[in-house]
PDB file of C-alpha atoms in Angstrom:
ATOM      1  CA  UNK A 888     125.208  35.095  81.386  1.00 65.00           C
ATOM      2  CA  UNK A 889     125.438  38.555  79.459  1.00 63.00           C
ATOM      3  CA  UNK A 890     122.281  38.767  77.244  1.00 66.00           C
ATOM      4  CA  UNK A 891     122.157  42.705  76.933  1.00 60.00           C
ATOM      5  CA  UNK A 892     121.429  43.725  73.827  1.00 73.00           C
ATOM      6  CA  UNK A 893     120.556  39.477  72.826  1.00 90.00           C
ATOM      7  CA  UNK A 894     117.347  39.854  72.126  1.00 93.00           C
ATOM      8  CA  UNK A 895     114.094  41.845  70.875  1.00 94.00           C
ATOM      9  CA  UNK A 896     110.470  41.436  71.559  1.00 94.00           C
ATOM     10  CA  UNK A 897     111.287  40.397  74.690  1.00 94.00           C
ATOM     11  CA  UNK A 898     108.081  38.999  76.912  1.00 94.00           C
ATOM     12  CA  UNK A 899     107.032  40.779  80.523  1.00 95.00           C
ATOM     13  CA  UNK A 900     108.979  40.291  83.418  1.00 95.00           C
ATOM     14  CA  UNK A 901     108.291  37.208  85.296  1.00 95.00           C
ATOM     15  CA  UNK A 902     109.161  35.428  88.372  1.00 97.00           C
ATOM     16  CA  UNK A 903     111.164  32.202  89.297  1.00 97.00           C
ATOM     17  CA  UNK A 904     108.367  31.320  90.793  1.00 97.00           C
ATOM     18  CA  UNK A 905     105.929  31.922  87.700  1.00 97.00           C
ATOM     19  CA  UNK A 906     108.546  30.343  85.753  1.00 97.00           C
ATOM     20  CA  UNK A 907     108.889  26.789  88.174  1.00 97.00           C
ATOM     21  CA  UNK A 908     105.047  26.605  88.502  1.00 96.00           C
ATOM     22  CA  UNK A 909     104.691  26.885  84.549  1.00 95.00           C
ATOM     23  CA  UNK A 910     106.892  23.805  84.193  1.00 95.00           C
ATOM     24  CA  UNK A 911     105.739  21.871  87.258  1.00 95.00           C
ATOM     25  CA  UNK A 912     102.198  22.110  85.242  1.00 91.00           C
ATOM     26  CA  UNK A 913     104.177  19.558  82.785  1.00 90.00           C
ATOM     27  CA  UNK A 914     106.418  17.526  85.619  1.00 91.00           C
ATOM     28  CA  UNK A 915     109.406  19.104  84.259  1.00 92.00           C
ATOM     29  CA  UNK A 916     112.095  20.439  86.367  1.00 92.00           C
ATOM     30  CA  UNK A 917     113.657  23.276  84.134  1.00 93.00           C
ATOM     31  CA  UNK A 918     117.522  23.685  84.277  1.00 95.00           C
ATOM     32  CA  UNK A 919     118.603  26.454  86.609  1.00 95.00           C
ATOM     33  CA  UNK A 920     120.561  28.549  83.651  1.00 95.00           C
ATOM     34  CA  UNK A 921     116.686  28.182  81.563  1.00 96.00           C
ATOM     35  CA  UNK A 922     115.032  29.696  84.410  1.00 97.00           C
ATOM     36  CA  UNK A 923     117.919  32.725  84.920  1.00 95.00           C
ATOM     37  CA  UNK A 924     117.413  32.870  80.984  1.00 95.00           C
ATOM     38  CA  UNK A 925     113.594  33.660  81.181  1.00 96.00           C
ATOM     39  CA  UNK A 926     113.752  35.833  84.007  1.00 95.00           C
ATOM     40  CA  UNK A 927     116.267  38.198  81.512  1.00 92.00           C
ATOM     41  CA  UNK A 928     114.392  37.921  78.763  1.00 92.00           C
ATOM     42  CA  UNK A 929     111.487  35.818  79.049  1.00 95.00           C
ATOM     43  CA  UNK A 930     111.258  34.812  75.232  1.00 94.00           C
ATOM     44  CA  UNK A 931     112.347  36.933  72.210  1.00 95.00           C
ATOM     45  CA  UNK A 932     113.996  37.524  68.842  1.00 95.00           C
ATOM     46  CA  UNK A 933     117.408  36.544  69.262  1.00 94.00           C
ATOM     47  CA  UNK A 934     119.167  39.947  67.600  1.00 93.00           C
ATOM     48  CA  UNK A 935     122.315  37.606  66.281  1.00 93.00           C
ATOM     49  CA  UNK A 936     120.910  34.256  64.844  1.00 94.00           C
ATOM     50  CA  UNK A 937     123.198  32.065  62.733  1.00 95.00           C
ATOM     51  CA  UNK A 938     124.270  29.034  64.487  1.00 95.00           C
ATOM     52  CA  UNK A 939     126.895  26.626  63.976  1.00 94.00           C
ATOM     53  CA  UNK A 940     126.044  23.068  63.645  1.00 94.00           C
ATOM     54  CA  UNK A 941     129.057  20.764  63.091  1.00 90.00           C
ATOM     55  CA  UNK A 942     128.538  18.027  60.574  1.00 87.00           C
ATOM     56  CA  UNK A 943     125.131  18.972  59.948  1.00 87.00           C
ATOM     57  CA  UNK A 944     124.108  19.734  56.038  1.00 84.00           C
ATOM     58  CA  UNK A 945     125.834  22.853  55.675  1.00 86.00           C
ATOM     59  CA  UNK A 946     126.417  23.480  58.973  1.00 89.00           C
ATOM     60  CA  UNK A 947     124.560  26.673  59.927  1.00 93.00           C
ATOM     61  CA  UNK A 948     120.760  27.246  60.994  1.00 94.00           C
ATOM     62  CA  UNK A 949     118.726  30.222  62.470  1.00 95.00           C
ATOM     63  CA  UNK A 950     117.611  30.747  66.095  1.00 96.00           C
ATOM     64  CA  UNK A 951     114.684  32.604  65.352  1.00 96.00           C
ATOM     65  CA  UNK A 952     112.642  32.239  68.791  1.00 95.00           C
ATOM     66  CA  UNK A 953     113.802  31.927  72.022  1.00 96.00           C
ATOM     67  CA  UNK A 954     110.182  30.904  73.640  1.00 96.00           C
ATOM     68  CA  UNK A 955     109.208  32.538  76.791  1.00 96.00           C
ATOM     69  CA  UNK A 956     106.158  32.399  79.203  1.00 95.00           C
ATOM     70  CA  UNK A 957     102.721  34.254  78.827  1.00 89.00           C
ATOM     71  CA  UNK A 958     104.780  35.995  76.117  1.00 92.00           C
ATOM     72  CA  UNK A 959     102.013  38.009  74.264  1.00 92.00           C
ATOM     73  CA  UNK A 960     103.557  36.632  70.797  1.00 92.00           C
ATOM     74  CA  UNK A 961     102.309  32.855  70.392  1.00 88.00           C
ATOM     75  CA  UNK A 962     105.202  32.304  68.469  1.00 88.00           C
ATOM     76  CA  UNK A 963     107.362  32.994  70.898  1.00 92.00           C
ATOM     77  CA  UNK A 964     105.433  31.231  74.285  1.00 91.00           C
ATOM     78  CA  UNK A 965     105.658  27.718  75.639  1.00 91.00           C
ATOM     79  CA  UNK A 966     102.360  27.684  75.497  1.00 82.00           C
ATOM     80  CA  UNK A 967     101.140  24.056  74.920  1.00 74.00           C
ATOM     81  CA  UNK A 968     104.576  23.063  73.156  1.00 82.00           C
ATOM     82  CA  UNK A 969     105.937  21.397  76.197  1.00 87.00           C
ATOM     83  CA  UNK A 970     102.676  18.987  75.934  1.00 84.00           C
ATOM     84  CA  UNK A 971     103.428  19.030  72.229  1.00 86.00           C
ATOM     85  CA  UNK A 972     107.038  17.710  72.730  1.00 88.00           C
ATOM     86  CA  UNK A 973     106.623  15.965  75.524  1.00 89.00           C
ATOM     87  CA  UNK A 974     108.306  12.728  73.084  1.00 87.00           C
ATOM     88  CA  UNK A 975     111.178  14.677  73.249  1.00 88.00           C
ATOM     89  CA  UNK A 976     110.890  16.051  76.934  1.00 92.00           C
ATOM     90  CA  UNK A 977     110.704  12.313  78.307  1.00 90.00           C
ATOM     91  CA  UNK A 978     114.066  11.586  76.170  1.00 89.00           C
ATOM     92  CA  UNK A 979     115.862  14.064  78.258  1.00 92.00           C
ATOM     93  CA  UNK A 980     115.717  16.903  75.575  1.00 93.00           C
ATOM     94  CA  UNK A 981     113.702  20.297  76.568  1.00 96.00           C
ATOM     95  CA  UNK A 982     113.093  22.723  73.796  1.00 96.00           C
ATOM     96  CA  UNK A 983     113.564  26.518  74.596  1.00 97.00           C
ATOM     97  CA  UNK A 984     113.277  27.489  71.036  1.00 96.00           C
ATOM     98  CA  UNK A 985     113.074  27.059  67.214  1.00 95.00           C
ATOM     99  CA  UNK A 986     115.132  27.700  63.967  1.00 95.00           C
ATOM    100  CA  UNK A 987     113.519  28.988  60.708  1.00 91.00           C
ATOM    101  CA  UNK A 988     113.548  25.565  59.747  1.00 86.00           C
ATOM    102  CA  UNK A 989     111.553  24.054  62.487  1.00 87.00           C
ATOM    103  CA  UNK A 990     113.654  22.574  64.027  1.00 92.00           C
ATOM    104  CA  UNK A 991     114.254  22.210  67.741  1.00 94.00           C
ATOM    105  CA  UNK A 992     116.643  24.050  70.102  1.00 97.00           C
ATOM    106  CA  UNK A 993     116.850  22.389  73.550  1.00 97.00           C
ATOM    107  CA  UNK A 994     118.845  22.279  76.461  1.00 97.00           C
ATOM    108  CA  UNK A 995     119.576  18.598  77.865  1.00 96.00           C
ATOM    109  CA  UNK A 996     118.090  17.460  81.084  1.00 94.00           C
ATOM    110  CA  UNK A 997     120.319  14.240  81.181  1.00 92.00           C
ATOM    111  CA  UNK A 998     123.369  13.738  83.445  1.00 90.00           C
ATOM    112  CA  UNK A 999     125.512  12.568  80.621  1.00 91.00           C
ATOM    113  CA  UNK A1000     125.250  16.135  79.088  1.00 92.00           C
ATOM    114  CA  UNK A1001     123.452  17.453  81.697  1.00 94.00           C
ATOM    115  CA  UNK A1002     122.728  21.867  80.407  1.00 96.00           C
ATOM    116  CA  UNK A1003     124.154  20.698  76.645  1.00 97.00           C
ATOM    117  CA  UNK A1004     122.529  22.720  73.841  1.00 97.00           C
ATOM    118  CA  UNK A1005     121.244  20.232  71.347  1.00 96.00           C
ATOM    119  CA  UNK A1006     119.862  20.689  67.954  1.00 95.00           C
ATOM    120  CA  UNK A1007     116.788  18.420  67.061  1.00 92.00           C
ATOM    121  CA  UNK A1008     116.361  18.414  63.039  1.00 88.00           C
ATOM    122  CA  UNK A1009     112.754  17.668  63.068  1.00 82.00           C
ATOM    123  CA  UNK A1010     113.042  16.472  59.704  1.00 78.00           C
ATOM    124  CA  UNK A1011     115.147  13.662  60.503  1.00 76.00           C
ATOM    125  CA  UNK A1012     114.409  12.784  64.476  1.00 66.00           C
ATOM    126  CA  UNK A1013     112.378   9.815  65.668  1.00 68.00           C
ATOM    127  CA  UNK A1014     110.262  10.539  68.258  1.00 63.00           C
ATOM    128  CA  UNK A1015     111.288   7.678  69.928  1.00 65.00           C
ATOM    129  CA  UNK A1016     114.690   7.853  69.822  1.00 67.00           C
ATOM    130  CA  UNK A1017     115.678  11.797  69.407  1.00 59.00           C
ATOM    131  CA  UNK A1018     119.346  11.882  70.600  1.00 61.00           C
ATOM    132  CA  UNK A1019     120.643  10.011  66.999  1.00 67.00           C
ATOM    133  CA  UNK A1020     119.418  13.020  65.325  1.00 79.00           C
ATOM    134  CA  UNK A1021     120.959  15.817  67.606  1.00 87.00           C
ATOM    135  CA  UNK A1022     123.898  17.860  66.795  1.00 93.00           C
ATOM    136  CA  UNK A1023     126.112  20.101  69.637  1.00 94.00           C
ATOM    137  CA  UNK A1024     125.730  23.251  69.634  1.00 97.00           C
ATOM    138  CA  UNK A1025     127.535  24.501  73.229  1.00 97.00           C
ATOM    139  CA  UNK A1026     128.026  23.002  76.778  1.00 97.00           C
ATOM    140  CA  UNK A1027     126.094  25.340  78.036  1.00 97.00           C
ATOM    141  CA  UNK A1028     123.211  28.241  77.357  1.00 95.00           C
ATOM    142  CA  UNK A1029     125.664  30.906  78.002  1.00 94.00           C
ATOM    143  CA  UNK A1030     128.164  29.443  75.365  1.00 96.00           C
ATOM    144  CA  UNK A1031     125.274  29.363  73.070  1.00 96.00           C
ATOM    145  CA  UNK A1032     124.245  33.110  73.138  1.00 94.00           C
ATOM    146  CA  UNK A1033     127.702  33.862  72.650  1.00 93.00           C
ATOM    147  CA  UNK A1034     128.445  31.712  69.771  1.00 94.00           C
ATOM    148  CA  UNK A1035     125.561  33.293  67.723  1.00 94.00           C
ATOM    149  CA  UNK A1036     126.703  34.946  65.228  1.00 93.00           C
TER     150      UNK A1036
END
């Protein structure tokens, strides 16, 4: 995954090891192409944001935060959020980030779309039931950093 020149305000450098025990502190077992993510950039200002989002209003968002760990920038950390969306976490759904909207980028942790990039519209998700509001974004994180636009 080529994120050179991807992102600004990037967090410190941090280890797979920081980055597994940060997770573990929630029982989650982050995707392998998460952690590789974070140990690039470890959170940041994505420089190209508009995303795609088939069949979805009028089919464009913006990635505004890619959320890293101990990033000095609160709105760029984990922080607490993985306690926040744990709803979403237990669904199979981990957020990595936000739009300018609010809404939810996440990477899926099922094995039906295991590494998917998903798009939660806040606005219109249950908590109990998140995938019927989720829209595609790529099969993969990689895909999605290159789709950007």
């Amino acid at each position: 995954m080529d994120t050179s020149n991807s992102f600004s305000n990037v967090g410190p450098h941090i280890s797979v090891e920081r980055i597994i025990s940060h997770f573990h502190r929630f029982s989650i077992e982050a995707p392998k192409e998460l952690i590789k993510l974070l140990t690039i950039t470890n959170g940041g200002r994505p420089v190209r944001i508009l995303m795609s989002i088939p069949n979805h209003w009028d089919g464009t968002d913006n990635f505004v935060a890619l959320w890293g760990i101990d990033h000095p920038d609160r709105n760029l950390s984990y922080g607490e959020n993985l306690a926040y969306y744990r709803h979403y976490i237990d669904q199979g759904l981990l957020p990595f980030g936000a739009a300018d909207s609010g809404s939810l980028i996440c990477i899926s942790t099922r094995k039906s779309d295991l590494d998917q990039i998903r798009y939660i519209d806040i606005a219109e998700a249950e908590p109990s039931e998140p995938y019927q509001k989720t829209w595609w974004l790529a099969d993969d994180l990689a895909e999605f950093i290159n789709s950007l636009k």
